[in-house]
Coordinates of C-alpha atoms in Angstrom, one line a residue:
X1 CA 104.4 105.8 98.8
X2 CA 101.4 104.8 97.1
X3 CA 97.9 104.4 98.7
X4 CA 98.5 100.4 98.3
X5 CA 102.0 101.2 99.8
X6 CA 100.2 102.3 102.9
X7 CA 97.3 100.2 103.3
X8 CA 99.3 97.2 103.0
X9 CA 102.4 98.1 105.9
X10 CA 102.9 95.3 108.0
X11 CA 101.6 97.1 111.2
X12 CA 99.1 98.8 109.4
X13 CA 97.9 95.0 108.6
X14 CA 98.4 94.1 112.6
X15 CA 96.4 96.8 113.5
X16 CA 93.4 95.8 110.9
X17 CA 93.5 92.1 112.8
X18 CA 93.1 93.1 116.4
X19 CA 89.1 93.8 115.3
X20 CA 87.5 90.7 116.2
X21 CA 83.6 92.2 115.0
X22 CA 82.4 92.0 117.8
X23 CA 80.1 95.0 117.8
X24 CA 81.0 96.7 120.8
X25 CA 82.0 99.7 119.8
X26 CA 78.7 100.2 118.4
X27 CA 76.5 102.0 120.2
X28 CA 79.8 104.0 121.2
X29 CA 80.0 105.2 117.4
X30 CA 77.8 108.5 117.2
X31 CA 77.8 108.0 113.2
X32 CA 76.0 104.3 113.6
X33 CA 73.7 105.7 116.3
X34 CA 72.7 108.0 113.8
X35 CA 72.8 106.6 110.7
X36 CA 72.7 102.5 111.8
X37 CA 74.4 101.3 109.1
X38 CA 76.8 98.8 109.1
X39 CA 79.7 100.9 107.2
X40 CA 79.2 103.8 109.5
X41 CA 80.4 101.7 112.4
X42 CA 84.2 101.0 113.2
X43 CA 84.0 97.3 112.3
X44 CA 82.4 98.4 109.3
X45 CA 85.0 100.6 108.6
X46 CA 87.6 98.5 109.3
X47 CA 86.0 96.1 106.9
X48 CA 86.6 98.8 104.3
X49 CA 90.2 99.6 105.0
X50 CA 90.5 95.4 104.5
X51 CA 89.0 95.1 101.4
X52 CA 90.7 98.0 100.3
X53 CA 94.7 97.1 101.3
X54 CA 93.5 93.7 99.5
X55 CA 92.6 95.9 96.5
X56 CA 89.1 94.2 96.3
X57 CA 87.9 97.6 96.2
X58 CA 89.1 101.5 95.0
X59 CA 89.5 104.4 97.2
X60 CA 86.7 106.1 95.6
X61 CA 82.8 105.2 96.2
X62 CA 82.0 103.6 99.7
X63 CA 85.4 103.5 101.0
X64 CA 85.8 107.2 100.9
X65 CA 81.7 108.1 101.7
X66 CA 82.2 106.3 104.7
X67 CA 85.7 107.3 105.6
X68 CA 84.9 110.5 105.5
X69 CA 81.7 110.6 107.4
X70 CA 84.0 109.1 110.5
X71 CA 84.3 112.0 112.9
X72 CA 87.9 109.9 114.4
X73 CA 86.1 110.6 118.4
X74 CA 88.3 107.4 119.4
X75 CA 84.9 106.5 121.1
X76 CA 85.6 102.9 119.9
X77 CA 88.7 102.8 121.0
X78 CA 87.1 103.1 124.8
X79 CA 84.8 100.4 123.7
X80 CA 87.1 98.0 122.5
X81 CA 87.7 94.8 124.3
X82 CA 91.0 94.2 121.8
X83 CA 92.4 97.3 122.1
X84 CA 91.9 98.5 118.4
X85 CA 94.0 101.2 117.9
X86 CA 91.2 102.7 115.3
X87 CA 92.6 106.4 115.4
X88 CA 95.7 105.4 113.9
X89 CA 93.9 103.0 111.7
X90 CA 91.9 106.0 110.6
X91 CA 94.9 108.3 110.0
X92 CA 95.9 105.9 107.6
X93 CA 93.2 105.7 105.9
X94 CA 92.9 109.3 105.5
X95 CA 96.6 109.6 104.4
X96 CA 95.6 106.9 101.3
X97 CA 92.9 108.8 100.6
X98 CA 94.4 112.6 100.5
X99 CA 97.0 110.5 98.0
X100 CA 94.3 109.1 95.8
X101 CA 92.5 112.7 95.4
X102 CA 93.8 114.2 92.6
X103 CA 93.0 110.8 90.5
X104 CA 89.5 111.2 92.0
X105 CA 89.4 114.8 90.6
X106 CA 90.8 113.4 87.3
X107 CA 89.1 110.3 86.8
X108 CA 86.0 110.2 88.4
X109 CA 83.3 107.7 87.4
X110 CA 86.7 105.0 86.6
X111 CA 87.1 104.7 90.6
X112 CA 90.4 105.0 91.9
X113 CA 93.5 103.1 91.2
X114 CA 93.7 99.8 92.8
X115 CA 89.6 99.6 92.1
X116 CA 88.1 96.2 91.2
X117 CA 87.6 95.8 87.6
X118 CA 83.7 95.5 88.4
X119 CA 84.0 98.8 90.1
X120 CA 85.8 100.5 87.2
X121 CA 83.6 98.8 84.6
X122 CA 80.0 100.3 86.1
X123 CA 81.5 103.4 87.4
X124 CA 78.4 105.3 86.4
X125 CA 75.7 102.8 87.9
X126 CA 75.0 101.3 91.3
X127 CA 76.9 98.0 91.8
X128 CA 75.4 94.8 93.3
X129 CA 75.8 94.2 96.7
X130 CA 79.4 93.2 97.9
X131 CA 80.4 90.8 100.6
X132 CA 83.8 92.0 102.1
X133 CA 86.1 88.8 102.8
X134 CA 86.4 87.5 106.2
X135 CA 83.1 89.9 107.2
X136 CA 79.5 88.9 107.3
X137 CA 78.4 92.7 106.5
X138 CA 77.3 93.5 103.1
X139 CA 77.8 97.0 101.2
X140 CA 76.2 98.6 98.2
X141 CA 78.0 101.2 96.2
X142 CA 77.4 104.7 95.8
X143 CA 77.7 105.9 92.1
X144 CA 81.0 106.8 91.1
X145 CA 80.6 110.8 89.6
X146 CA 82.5 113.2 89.1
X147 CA 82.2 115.2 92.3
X148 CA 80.7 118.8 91.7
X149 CA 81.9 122.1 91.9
X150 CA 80.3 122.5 95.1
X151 CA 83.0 119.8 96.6
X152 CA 86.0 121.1 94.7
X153 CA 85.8 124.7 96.1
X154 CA 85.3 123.1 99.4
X155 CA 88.2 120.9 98.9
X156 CA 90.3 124.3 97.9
X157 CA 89.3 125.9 101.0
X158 CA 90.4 122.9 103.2
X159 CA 93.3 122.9 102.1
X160 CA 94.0 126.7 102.3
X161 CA 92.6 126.6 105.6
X162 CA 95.0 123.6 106.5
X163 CA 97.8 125.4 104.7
X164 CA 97.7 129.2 104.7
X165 CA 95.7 129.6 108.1
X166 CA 96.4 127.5 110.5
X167 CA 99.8 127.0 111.1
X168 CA 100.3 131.2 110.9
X169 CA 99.3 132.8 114.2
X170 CA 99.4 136.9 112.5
X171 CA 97.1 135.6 109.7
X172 CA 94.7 134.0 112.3
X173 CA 94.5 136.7 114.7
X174 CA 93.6 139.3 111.5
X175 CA 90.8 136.8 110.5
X176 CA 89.7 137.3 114.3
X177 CA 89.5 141.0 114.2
X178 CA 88.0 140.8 110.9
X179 CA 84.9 138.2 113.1
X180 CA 85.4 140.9 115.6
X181 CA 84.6 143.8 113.6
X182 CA 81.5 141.8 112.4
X183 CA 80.7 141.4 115.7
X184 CA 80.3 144.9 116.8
X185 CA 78.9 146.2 113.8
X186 CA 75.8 144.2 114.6
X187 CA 75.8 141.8 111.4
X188 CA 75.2 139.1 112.9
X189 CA 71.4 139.5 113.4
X190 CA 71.4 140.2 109.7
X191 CA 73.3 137.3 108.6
X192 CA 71.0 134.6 110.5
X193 CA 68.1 135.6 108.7
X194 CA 70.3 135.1 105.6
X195 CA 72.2 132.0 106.4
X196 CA 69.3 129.6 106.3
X197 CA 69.2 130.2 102.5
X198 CA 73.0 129.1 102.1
X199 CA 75.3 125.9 102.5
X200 CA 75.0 124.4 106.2
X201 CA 78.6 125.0 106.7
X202 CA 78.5 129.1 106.2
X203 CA 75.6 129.0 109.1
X204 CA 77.6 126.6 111.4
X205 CA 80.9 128.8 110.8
X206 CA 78.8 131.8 111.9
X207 CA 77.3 130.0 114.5
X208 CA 80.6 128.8 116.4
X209 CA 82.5 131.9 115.9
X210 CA 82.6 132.8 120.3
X211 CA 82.8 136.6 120.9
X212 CA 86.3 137.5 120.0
X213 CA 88.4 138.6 122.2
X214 CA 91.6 140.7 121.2
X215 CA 93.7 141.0 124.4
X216 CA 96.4 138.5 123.8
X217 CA 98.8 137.3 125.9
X218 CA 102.1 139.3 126.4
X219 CA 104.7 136.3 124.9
X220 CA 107.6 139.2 125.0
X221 CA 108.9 137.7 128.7
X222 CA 108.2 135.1 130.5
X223 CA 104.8 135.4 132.6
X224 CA 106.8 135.1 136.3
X225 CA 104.5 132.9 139.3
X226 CA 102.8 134.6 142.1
X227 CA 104.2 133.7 145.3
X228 CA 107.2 131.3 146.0
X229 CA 107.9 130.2 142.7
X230 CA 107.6 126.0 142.3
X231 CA 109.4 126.0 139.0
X232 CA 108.8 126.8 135.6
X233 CA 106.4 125.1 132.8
X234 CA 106.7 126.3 128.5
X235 CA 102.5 127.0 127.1
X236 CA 101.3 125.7 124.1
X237 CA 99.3 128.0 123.2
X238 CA 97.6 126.8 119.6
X239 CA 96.3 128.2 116.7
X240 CA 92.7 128.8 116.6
X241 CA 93.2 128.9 120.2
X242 CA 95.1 131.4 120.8
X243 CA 93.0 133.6 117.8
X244 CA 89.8 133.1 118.9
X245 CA 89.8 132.1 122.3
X246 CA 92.2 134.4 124.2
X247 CA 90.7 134.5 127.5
X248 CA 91.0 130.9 128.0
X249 CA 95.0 130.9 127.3
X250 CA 94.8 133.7 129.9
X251 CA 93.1 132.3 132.5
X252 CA 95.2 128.8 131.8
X253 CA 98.5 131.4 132.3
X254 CA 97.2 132.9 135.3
X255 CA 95.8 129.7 137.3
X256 CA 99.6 128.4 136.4
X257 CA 101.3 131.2 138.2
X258 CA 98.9 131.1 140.9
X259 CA 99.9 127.6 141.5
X260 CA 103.5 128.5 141.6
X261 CA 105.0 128.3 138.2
X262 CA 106.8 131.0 135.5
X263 CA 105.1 130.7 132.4
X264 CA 106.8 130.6 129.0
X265 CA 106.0 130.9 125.5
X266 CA 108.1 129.1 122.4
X267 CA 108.2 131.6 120.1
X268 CA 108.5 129.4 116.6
X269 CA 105.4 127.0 117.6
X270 CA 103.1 126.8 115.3
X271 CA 99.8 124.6 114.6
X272 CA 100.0 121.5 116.5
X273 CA 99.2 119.4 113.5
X274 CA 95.8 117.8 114.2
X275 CA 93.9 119.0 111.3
X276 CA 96.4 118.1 108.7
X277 CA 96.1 114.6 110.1
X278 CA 92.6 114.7 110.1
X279 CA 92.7 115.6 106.7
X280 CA 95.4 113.2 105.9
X281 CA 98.0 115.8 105.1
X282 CA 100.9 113.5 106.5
X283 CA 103.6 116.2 104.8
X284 CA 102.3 118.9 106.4
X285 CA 101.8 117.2 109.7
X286 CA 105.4 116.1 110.1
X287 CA 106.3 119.7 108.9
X288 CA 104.3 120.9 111.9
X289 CA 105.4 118.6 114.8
X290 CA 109.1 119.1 114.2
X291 CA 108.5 122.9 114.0
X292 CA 107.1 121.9 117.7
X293 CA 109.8 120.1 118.9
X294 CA 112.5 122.6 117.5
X295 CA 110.5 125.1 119.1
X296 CA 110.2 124.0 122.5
X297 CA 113.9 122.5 122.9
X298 CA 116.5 123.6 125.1
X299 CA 113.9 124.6 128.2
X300 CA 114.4 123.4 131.6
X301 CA 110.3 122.8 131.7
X302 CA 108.8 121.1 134.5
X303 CA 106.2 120.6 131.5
X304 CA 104.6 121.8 128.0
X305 CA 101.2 122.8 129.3
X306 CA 98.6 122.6 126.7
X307 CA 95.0 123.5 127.4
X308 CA 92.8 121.8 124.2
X309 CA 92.3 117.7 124.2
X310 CA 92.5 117.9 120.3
X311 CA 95.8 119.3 120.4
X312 CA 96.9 117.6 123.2
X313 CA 96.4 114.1 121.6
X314 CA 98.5 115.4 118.6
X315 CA 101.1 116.6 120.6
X316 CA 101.4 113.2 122.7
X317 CA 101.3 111.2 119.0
X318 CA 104.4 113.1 117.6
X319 CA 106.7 110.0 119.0
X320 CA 104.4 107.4 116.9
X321 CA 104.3 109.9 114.0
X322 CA 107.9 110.5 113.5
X323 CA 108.9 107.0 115.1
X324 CA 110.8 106.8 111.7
X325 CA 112.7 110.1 111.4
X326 CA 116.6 109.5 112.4
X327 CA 117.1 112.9 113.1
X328 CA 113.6 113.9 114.8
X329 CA 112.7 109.9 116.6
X330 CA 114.5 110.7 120.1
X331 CA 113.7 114.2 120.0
X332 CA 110.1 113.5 119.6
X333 CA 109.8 110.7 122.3
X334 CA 111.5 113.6 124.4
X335 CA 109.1 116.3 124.5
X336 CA 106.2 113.7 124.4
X337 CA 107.2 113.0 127.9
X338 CA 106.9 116.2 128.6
X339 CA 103.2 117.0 127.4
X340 CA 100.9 117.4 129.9
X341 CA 96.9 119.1 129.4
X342 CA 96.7 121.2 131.9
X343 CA 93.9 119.6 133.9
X344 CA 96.5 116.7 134.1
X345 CA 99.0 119.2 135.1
X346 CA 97.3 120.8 137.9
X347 CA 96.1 117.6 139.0
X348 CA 99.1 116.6 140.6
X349 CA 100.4 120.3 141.1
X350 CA 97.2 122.3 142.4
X351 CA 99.4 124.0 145.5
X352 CA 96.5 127.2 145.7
X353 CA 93.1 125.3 145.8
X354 CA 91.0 127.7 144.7
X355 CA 88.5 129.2 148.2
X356 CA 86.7 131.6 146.1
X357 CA 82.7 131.2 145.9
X358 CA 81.2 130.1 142.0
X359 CA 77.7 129.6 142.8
X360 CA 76.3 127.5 139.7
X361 CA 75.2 124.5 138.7
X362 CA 77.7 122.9 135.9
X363 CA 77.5 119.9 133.4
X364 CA 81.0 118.8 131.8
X365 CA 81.3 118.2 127.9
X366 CA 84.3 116.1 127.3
X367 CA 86.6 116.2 124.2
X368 CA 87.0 113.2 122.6
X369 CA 90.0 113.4 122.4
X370 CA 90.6 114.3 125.6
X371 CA 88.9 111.5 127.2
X372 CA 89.2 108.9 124.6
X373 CA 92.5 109.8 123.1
X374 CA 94.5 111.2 126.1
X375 CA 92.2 109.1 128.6
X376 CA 91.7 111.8 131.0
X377 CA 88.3 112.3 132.4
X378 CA 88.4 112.6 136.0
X379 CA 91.0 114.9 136.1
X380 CA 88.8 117.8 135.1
X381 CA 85.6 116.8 137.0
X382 CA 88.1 116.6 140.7
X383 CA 88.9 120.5 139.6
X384 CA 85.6 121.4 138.9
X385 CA 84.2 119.7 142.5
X386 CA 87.4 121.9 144.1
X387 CA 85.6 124.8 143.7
X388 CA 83.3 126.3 146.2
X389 CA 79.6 126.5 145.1
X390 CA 79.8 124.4 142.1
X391 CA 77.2 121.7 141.4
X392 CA 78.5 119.4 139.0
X393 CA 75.8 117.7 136.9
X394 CA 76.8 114.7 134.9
X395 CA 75.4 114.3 131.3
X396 CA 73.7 110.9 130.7
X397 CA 75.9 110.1 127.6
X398 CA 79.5 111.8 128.5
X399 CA 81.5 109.7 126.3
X400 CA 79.7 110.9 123.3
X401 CA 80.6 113.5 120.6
X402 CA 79.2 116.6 120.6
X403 CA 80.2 116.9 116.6
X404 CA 82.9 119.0 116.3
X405 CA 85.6 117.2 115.5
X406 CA 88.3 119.4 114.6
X407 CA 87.0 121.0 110.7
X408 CA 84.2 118.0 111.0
X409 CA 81.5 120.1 111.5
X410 CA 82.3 122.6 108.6
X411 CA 82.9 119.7 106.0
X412 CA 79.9 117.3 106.9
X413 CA 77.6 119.8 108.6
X414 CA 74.4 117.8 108.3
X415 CA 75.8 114.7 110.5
X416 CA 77.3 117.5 112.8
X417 CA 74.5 118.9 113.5
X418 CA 72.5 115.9 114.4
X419 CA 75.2 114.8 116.0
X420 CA 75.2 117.8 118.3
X421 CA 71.6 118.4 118.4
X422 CA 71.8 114.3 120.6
X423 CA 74.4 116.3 122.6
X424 CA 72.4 119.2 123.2
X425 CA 69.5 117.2 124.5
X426 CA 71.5 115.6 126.6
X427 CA 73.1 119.1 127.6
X428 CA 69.3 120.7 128.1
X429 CA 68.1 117.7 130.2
X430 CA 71.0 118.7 133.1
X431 CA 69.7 122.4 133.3
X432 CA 72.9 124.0 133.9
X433 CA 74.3 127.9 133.5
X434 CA 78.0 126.6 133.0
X435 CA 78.7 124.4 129.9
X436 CA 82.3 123.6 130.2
X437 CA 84.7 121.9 127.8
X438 CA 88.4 121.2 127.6
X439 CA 88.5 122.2 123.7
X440 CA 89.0 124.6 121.3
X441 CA 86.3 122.9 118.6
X442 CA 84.4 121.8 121.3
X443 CA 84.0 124.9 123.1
X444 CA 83.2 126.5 119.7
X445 CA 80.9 123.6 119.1
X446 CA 79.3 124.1 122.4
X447 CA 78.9 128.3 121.7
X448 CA 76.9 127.0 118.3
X449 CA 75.0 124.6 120.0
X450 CA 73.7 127.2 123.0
X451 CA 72.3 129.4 120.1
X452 CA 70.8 126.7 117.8
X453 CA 68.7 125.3 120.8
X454 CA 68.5 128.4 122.6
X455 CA 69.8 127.8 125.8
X456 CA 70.0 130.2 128.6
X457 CA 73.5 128.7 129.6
X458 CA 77.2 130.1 129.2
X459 CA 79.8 128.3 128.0
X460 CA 83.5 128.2 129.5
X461 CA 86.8 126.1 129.6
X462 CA 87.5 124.5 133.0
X463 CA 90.4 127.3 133.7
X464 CA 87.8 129.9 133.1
X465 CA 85.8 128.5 136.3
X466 CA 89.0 128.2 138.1
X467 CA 89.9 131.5 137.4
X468 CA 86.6 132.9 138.4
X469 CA 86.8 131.0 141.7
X470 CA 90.6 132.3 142.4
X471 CA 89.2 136.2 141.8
X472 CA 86.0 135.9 143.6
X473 CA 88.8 135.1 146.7
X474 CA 90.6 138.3 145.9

């Protein structure tokens, strides 16, 4: 299917028409706060992804500058008064666009296919302003050159990243003793005082990287519940999750049994899939969710736990994604129904409050994707309040971004960073020890963030502080 193909589906079309322009989702859009232009807004972009299923414009130029600056927070989507469904509006767009890139590699100043003949005709100048139908908003193009080496490599490395990394656990957890060994041969003091001199993206991936820790889970058996056992739930565990971030999938393992339930792990899942849409790698994120399902069949699971928003959201979209798929359809609105993040889990199933003493004074960062996506907010703040000794401070702006984004931050570092340095003064303002989050990228985000503006504050997943509070009981 081409990029036309896609842009022009009939419910891609629907979903373009629900926008109405009426601005709300403005101020919600961390890219327009920033930026305050028009085509770094969701009606803006919306107006894009019209123009270009109308082929009044190319995929290359504006439409993929601005497409790509999106960070896909859903923020809008809370916003909305129509209910715009702008992530999967996005998804499509990026899906057009990961079709259209080898032609961009190829053909650079000519625009890509579809392009106005304008467009193709002054590739290598600026164009005069453009007035998208139906839209009062005008646009100017970028020039249309040949992107430079600088953005091929990075391309390269994406796409390994999305390919060769991700979606293999052993592969991941080396790369994490490899950070680990850099770790405790004390480079890291060395490589800030060179980092400043390279690409953003080397100093934000150096930045993020949380002290690793090794001592995995034991997914051999089944992790049996402590006390009378209330049934048993399967654990997503993730990817970069599970590499980099082991003691929150152990703490998430232990406050389960403590509640009640037998833990167990699927041992062919894989990646959840949320990069690869992000990047719009649609083959590779069908590949991945049916991995998932065939993974996690033939359990009798109360629930598949998962303990990070972004994945969570992917996991709870595999129905939409593979609505289409005779053999995988059912199957997929199956173990969607099963999906729970596990501050909605223990929600509903938190049979061992936790009694155990966390004196500190805590401000909540949400995922996106958690809160907008998944639409879960209060959920973790009722868990945090459970626990004795916690002061929970609320930041003024929850519902913004703090940047991340999934790979965001690592392939558009410069509006990351401003981005998270709005979070961050939001974050300083609340004068807390705990930072928690919900989310791998986020938490990693977070760790990055307490360095750059040198907070005296530790950063922890909301299991972590109900962990803490069920052994300070002990």
């Amino acid at each position: 299917m081409s990029h036309i193909d896609l842009l022009n589906q009939p419910d891609f079309r629907r979903k373009l028409d629900q926008c109405i322009h009426c601005g709300l989702c403005l101020s919600a859009c961390p890219t327009y706060t920033v930026n305050q232009l028009e085509m770094d807004s969701p009606r803006g972009r919306i107006s894009l992804m019209r123009a270009a299923a109308d082929g009044r414009i190319g995929l290359a130029g504006a439409f993929q500058e601005h497409i790509d600056l999106c960070l896909g927070c859903r923020a809008c989507e809370t916003a909305c008064p129509s209910g715009v469904q702008y992530g999967l509006l996005l998804e499509t767009a990026k899906a057009a666009l990961a079709q259209e890139q080898p032609s961009f590699r190829r053909r650079g100043a000519e625009g890509g296919r579809g392009g106005d003949k304008e467009t193709r005709r002054q590739g290598e100048g600026r164009l005069a302003p453009f007035t998208l139908h139906n839209s009062p908003f005008t646009i100017h193009y970028s020039q249309f050159l040949n992107p430079p080496l600088a953005s091929r490599i990075s391309l390269a490395v994406q796409r390994f990243g999305l390919r060769e990394l991700m979606p293999h656990r052993g592969r991941l957890r080396l790369l994490a003793r490899a950070v680990k060994l850099y770790q405790q041969l004390g480079l890291t003091a060395l490589a800030r005082r060179v980092l400043p001199k390279l690409p953003p993206a080397l100093t934000t991936m150096e930045g993020m990287a949380p002290p690793v820790d090794l001592r995995y889970l034991d997914e051999s058996r089944p992790a049996p519940a402590l006390g009378p056992k209330r049934g048993q739930v399967a654990f997503f565990t993730g990817c970069v999750q599970d590499a980099f971030l082991a003691g929150v999938n152990r703490a998430t393992v232990r406050v389960l049994q403590r509640n009640g339930y037998e833990v167990h792990f699927a041992p062919g899942q894989t990646c959840c899939n949320a990069a690869a849409l992000h990047s719009g790698d649609t083959a590779q994120a069908h590949a991945l969710a049916r991995q998932n399902i065939d993974a996690f069949s033939g359990g009798d699971f109360v629930a598949i736990v998962n303990n990070a928003g972004g994945c969570g959201a992917s996991l709870k979209g595999y129905d939409h994604l593979l609505a289409d798929d005779p053999i995988y359809a059912e199957r997929a609105r199956a173990f969607v129904a099963k999906v729970q993040d596990i501050s909605e889990f223990l929600a509903d199933h938190l049979h061992k409050p936790p009694t155990g003493h966390v004196q500190a004074r805590v401000t909540y960062v949400d995922s996106c994707h958690l809160r907008h996506g998944q639409k879960i907010s209060k959920q973790p703040r009722s868990l945090l309040k459970s626990i004795p000794g916690i002061e929970l401070v609320e930041l003024a702006q929850p519902d913004m971004c703090c940047g991340s984004a999934g790979i965001y931050n690592l392939v558009q570092p410069a509006m990351a960073n401003q981005v998270l340095d709005a979070k961050l003064a939001d974050v300083r303002a609340m004068h807390a020890g705990i930072i928690v989050t919900a989310n791998t990228g986020c938490y990693m985000q977070m760790v990055y963030g307490v360095k750059r503006a040198h907070l005296n504050a530790t950063v922890m997943h909301v299991v972590e502080v109900l962990e803490k509070s069920y052994a300070n009981a002990t």
